[in-house]
mmCIF file with all atom_site columns, C-alpha atoms in Angstrom:
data_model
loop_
_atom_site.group_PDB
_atom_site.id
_atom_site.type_symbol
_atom_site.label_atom_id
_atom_site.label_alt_id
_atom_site.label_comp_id
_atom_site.label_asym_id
_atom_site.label_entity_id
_atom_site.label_seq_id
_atom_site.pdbx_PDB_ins_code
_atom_site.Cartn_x
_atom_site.Cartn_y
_atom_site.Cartn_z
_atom_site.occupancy
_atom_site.B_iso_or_equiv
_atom_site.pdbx_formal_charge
_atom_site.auth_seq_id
_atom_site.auth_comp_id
_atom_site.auth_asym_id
_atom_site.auth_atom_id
_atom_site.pdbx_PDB_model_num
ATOM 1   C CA . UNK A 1 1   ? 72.965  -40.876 -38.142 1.00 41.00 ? 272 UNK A CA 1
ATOM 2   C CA . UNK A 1 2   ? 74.038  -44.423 -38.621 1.00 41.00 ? 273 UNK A CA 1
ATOM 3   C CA . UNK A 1 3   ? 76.424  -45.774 -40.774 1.00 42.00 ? 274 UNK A CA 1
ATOM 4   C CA . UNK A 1 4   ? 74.224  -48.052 -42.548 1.00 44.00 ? 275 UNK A CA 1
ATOM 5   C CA . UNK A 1 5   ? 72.210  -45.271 -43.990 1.00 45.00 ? 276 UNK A CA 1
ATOM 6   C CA . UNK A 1 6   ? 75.894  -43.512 -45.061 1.00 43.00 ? 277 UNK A CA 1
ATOM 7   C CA . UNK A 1 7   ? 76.639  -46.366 -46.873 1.00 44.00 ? 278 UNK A CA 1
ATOM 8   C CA . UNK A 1 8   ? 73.808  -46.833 -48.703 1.00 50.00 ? 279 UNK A CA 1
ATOM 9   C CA . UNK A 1 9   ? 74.296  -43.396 -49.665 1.00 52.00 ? 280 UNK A CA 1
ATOM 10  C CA . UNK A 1 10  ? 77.683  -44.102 -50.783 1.00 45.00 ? 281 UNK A CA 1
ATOM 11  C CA . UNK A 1 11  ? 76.980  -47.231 -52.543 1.00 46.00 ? 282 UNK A CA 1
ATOM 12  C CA . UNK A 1 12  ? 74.117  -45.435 -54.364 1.00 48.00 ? 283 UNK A CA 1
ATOM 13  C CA . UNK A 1 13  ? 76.219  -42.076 -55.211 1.00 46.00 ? 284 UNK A CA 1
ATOM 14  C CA . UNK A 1 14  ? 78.601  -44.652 -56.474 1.00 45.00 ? 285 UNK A CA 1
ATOM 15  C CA . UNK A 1 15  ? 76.382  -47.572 -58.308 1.00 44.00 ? 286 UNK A CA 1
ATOM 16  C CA . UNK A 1 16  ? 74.174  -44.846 -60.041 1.00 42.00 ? 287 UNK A CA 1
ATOM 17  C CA . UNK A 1 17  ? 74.815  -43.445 -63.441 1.00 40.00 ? 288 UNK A CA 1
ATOM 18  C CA . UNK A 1 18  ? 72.061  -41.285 -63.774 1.00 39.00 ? 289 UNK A CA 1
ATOM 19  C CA . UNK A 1 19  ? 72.692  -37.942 -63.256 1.00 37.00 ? 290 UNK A CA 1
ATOM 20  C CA . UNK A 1 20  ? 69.320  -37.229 -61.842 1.00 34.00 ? 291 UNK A CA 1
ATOM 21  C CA . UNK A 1 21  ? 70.578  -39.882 -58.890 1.00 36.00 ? 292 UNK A CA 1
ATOM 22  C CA . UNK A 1 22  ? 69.503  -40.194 -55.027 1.00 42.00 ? 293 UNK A CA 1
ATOM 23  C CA . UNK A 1 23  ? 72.360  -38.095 -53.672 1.00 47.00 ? 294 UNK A CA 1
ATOM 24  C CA . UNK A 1 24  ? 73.063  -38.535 -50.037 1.00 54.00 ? 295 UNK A CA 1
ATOM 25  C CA . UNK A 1 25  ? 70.983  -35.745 -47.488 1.00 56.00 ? 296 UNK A CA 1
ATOM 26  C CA . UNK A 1 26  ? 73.767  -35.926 -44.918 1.00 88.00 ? 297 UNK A CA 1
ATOM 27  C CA . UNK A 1 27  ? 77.113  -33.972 -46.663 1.00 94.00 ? 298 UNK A CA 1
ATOM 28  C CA . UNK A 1 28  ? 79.074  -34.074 -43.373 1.00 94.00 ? 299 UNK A CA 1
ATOM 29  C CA . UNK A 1 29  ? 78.531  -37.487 -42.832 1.00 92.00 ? 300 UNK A CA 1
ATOM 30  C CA . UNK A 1 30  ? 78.888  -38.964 -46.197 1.00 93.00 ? 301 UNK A CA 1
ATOM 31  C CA . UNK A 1 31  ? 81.871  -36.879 -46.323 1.00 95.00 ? 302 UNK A CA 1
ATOM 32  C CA . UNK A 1 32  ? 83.828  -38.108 -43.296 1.00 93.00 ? 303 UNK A CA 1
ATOM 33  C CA . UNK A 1 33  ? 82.625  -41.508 -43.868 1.00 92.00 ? 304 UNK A CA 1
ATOM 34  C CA . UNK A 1 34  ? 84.310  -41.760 -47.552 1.00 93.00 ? 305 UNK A CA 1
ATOM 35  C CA . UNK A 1 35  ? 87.474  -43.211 -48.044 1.00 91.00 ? 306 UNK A CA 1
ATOM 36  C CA . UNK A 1 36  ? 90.302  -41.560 -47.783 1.00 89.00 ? 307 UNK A CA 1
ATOM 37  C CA . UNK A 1 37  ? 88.534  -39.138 -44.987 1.00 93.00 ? 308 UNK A CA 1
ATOM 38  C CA . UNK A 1 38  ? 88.983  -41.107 -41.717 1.00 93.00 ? 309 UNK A CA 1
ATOM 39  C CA . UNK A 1 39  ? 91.095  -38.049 -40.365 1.00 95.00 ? 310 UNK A CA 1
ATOM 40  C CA . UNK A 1 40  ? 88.456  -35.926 -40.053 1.00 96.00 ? 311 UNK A CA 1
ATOM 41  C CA . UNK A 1 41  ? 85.861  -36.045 -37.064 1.00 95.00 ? 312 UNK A CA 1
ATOM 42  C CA . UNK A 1 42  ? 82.211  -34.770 -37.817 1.00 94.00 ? 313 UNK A CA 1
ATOM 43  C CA . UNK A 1 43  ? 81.943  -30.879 -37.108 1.00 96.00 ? 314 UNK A CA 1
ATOM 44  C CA . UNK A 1 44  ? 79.265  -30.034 -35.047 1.00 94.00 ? 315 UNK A CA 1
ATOM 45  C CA . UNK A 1 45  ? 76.547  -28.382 -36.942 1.00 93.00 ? 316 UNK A CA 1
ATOM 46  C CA . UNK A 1 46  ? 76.118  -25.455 -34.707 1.00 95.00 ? 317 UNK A CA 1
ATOM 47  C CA . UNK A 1 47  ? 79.799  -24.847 -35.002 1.00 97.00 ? 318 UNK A CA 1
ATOM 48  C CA . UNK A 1 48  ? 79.529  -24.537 -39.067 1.00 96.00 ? 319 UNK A CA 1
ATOM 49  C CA . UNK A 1 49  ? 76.475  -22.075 -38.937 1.00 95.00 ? 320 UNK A CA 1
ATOM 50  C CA . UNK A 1 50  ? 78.349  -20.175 -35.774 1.00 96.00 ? 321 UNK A CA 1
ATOM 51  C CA . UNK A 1 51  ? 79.224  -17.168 -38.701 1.00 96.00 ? 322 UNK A CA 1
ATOM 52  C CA . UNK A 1 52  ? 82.477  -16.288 -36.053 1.00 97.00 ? 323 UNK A CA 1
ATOM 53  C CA . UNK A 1 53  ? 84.047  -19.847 -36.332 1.00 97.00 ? 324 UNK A CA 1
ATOM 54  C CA . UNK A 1 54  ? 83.886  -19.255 -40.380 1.00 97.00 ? 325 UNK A CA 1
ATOM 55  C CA . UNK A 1 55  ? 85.905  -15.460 -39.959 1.00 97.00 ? 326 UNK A CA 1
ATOM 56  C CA . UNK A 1 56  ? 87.917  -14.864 -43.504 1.00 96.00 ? 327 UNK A CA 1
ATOM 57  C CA . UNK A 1 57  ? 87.476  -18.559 -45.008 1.00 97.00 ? 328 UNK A CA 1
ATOM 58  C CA . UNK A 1 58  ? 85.035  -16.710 -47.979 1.00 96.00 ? 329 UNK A CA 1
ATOM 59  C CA . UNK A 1 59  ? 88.088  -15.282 -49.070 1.00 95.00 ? 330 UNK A CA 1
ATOM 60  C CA . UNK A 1 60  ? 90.251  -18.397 -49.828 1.00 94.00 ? 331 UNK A CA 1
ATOM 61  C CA . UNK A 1 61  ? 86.999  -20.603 -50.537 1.00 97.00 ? 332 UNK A CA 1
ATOM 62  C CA . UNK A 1 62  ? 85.673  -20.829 -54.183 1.00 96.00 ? 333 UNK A CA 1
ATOM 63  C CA . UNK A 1 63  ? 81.695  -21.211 -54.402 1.00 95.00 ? 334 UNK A CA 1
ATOM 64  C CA . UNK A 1 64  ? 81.988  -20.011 -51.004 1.00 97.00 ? 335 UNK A CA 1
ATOM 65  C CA . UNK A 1 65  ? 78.434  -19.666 -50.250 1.00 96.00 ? 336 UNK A CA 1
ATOM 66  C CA . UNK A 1 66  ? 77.032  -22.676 -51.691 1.00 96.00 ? 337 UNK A CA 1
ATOM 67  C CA . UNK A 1 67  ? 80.087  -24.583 -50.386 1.00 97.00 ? 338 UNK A CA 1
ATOM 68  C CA . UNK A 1 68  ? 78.577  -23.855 -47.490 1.00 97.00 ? 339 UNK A CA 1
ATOM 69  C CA . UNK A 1 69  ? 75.014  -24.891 -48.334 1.00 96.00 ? 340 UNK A CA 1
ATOM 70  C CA . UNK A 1 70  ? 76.229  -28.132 -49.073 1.00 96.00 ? 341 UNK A CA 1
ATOM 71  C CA . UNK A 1 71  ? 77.728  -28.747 -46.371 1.00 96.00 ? 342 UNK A CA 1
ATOM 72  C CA . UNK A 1 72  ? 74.703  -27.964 -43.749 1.00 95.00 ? 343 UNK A CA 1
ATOM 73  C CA . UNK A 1 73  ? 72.500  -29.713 -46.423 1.00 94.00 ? 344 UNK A CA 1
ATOM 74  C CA . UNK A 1 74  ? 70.851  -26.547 -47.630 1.00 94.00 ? 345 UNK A CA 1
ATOM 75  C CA . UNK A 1 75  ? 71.486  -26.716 -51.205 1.00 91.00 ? 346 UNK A CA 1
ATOM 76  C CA . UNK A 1 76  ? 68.953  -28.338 -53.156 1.00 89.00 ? 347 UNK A CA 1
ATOM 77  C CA . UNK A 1 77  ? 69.736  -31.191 -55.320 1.00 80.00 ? 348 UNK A CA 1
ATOM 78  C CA . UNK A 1 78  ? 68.562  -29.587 -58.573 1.00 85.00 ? 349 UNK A CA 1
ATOM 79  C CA . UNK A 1 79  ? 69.825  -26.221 -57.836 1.00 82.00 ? 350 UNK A CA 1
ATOM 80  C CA . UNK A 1 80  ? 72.819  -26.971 -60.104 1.00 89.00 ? 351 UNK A CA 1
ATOM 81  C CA . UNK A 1 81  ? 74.055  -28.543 -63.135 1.00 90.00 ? 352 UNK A CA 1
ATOM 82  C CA . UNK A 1 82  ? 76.562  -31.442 -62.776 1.00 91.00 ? 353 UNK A CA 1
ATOM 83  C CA . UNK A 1 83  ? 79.489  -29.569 -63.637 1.00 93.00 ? 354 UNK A CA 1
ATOM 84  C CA . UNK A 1 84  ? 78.903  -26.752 -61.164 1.00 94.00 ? 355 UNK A CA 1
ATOM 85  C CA . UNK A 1 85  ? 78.021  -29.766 -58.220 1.00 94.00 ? 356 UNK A CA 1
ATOM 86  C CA . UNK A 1 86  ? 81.562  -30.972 -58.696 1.00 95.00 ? 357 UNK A CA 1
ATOM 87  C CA . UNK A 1 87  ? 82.899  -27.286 -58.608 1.00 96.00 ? 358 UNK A CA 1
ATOM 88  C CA . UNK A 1 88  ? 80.880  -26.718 -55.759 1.00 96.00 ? 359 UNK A CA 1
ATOM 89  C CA . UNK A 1 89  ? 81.844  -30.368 -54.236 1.00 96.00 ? 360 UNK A CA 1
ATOM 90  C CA . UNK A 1 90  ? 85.538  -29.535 -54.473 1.00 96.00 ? 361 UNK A CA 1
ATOM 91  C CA . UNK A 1 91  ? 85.104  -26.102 -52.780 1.00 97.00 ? 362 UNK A CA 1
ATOM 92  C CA . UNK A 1 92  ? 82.965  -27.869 -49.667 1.00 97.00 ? 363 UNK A CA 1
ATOM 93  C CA . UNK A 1 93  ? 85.613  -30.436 -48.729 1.00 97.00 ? 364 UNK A CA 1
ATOM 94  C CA . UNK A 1 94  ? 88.295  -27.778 -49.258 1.00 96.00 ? 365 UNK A CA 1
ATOM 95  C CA . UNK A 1 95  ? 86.412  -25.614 -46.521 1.00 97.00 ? 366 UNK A CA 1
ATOM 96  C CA . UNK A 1 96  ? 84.852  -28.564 -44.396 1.00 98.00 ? 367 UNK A CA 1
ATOM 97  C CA . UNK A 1 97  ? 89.124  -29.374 -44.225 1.00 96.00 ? 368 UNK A CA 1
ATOM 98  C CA . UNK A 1 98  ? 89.671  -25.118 -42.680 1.00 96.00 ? 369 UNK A CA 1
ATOM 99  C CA . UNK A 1 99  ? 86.449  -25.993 -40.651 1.00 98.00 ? 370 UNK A CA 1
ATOM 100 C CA . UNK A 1 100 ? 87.717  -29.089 -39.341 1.00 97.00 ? 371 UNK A CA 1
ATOM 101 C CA . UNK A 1 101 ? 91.060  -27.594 -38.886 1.00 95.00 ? 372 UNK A CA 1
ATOM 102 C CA . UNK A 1 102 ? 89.454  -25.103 -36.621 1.00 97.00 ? 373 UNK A CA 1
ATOM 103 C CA . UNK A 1 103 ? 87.143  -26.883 -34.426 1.00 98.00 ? 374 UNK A CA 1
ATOM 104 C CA . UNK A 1 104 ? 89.711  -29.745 -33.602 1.00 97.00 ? 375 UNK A CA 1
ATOM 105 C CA . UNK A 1 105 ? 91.667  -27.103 -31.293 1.00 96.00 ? 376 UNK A CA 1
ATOM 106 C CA . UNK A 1 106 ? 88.347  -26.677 -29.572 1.00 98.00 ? 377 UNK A CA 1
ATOM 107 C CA . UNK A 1 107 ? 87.159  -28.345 -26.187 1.00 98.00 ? 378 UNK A CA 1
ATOM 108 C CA . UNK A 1 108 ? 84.463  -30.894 -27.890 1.00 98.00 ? 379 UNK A CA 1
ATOM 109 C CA . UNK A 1 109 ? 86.878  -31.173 -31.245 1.00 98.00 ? 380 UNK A CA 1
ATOM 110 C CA . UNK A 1 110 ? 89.845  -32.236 -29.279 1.00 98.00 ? 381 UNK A CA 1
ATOM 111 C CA . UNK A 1 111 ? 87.160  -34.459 -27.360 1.00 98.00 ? 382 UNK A CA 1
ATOM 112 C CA . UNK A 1 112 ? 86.288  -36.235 -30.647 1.00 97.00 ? 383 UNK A CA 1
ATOM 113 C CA . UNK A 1 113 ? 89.603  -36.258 -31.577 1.00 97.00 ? 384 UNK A CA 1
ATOM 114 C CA . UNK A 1 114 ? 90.896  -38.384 -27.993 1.00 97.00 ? 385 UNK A CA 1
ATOM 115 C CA . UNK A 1 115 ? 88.574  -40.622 -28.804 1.00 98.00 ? 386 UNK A CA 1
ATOM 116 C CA . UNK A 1 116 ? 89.320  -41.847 -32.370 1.00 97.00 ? 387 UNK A CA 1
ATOM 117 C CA . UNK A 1 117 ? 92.715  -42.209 -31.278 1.00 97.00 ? 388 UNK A CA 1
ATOM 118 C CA . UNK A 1 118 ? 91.841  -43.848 -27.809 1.00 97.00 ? 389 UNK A CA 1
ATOM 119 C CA . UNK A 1 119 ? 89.992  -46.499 -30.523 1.00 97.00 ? 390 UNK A CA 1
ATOM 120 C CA . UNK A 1 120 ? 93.085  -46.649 -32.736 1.00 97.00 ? 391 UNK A CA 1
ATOM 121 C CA . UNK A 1 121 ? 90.694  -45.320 -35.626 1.00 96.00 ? 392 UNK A CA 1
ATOM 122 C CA . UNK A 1 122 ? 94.072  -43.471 -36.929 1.00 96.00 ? 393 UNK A CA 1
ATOM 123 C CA . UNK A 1 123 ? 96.193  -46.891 -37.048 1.00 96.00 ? 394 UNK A CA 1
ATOM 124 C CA . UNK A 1 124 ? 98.868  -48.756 -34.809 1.00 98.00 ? 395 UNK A CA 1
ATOM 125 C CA . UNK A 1 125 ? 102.497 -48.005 -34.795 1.00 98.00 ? 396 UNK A CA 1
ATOM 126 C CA . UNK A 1 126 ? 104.408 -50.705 -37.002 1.00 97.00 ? 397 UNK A CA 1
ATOM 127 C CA . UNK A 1 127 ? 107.115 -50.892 -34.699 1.00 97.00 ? 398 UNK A CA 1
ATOM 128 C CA . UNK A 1 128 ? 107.207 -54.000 -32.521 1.00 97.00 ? 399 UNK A CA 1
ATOM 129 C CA . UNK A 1 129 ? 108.024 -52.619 -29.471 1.00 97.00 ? 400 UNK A CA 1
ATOM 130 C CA . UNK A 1 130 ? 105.287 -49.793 -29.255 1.00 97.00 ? 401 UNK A CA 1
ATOM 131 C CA . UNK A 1 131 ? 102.763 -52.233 -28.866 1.00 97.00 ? 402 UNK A CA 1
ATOM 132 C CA . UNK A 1 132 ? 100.333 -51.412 -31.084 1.00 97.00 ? 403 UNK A CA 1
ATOM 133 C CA . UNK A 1 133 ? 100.509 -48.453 -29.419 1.00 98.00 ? 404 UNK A CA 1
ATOM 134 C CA . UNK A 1 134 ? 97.526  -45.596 -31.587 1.00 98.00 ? 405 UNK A CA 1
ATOM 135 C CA . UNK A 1 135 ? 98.949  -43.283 -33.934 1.00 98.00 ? 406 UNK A CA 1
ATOM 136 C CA . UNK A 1 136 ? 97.657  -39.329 -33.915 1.00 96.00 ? 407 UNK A CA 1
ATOM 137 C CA . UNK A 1 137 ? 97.493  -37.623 -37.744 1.00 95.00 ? 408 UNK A CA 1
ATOM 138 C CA . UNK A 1 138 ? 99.735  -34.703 -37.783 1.00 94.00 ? 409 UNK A CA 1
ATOM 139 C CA . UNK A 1 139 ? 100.310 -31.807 -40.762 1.00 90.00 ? 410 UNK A CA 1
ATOM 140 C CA . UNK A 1 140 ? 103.605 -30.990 -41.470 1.00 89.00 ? 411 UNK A CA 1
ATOM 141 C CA . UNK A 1 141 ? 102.822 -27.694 -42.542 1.00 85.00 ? 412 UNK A CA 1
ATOM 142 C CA . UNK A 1 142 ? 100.134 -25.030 -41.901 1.00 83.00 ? 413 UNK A CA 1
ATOM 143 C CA . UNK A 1 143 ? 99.121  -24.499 -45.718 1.00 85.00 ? 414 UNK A CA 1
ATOM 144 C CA . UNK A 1 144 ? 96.187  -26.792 -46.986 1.00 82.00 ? 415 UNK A CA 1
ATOM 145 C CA . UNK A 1 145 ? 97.331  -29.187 -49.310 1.00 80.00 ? 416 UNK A CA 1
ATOM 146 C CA . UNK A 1 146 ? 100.952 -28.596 -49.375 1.00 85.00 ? 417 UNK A CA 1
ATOM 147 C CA . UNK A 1 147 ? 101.618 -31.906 -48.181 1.00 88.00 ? 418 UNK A CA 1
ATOM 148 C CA . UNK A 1 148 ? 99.747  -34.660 -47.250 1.00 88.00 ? 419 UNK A CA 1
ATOM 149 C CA . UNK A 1 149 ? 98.991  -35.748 -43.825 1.00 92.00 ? 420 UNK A CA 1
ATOM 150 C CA . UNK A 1 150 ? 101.420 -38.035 -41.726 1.00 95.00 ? 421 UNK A CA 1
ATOM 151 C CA . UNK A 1 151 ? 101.023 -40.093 -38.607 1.00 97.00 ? 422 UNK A CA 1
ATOM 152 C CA . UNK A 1 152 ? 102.941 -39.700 -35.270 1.00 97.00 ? 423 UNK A CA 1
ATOM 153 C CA . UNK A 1 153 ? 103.502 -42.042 -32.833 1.00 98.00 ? 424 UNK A CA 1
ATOM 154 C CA . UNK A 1 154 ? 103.575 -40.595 -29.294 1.00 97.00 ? 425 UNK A CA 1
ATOM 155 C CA . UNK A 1 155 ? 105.614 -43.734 -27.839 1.00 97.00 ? 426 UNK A CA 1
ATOM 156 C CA . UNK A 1 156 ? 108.562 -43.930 -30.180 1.00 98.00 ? 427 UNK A CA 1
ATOM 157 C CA . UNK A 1 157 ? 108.266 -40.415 -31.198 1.00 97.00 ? 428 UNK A CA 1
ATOM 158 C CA . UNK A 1 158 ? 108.453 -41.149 -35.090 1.00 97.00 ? 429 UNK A CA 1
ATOM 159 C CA . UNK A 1 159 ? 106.619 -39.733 -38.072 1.00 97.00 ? 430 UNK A CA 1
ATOM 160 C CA . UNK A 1 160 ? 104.716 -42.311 -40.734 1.00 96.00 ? 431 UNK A CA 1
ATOM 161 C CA . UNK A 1 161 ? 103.468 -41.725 -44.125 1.00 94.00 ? 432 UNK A CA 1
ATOM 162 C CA . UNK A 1 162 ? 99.996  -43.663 -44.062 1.00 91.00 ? 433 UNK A CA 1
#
């Protein structure tokens, strides 16, 4: 998918007021493409419908089911009303974030992983004498959204809020 095409869908999910609006096809990749998402790497499909990767996330996952619909673009647009699209919406990042969480200790997640930090995609370290060197996003804790994410530096061995 190119990124063109998930920014058009962005720009149009955003630019539209009608509620009947284009919404983007691609969840996954409007979703790691959105602000505030450059963390996360795009999750394999065959990963997300591998029912053994997804073992007890129905139980901490609202709208579980259709959470996962939306994210493997198998909801259809009019299934819902706007109200239960933003329910639903909330629930699919909250368990594309345990998916993610998962496959990034994988061989091909850590692979994606290596190289959005090999491209400094995470950020540079501040500090002069690191050199720019890439930063690596760590969680501080083990419980989603406890805290936020922070940024490590492997060279000086420090911690940044982004």
């Amino acid at each position: 998918m190119c990124r063109t095409h998930v920014r058009d869908c962005i720009v149009n999910e955003l630019s539209s007021t009608d509620s009947d609006s284009e919404y983007c096809k691609y969840w996954v990749e409007w979703f790691t493409y959105a602000e505030g998402n450059e963390y996360f790497c795009d999750v394999d499909e065959e990963y997300i419908l591998d029912r053994f990767n997804l073992t007890n996330l129905s139980n901490d996952v609202p709208n579980y089911l259709q959470a996962l619909e939306m994210i493997t673009d198998r909801l259809p647009e009019k299934a819902l009303s706007n109200e239960e699209r933003e329910q639903v919406e909330r629930s699919a990042r909250y368990l594309y974030g345990l998916i993610h969480a998962r496959y990034i200790i994988t061989t091909q997640g850590l692979k994606k992983m290596l190289d959005k930090f090999k491209r400094g995609d995470f950020g540079r370290c501040p500090r002069v004498y690191c050199h720019q060197n890439p930063l690596l996003p760590v969680g501080i804790t083990d419980v989603p959204s406890q805290k936020g994410v922070k940024l490590y530096c492997c060279r000086c061995e420090d911690i940044y809020n982004p």
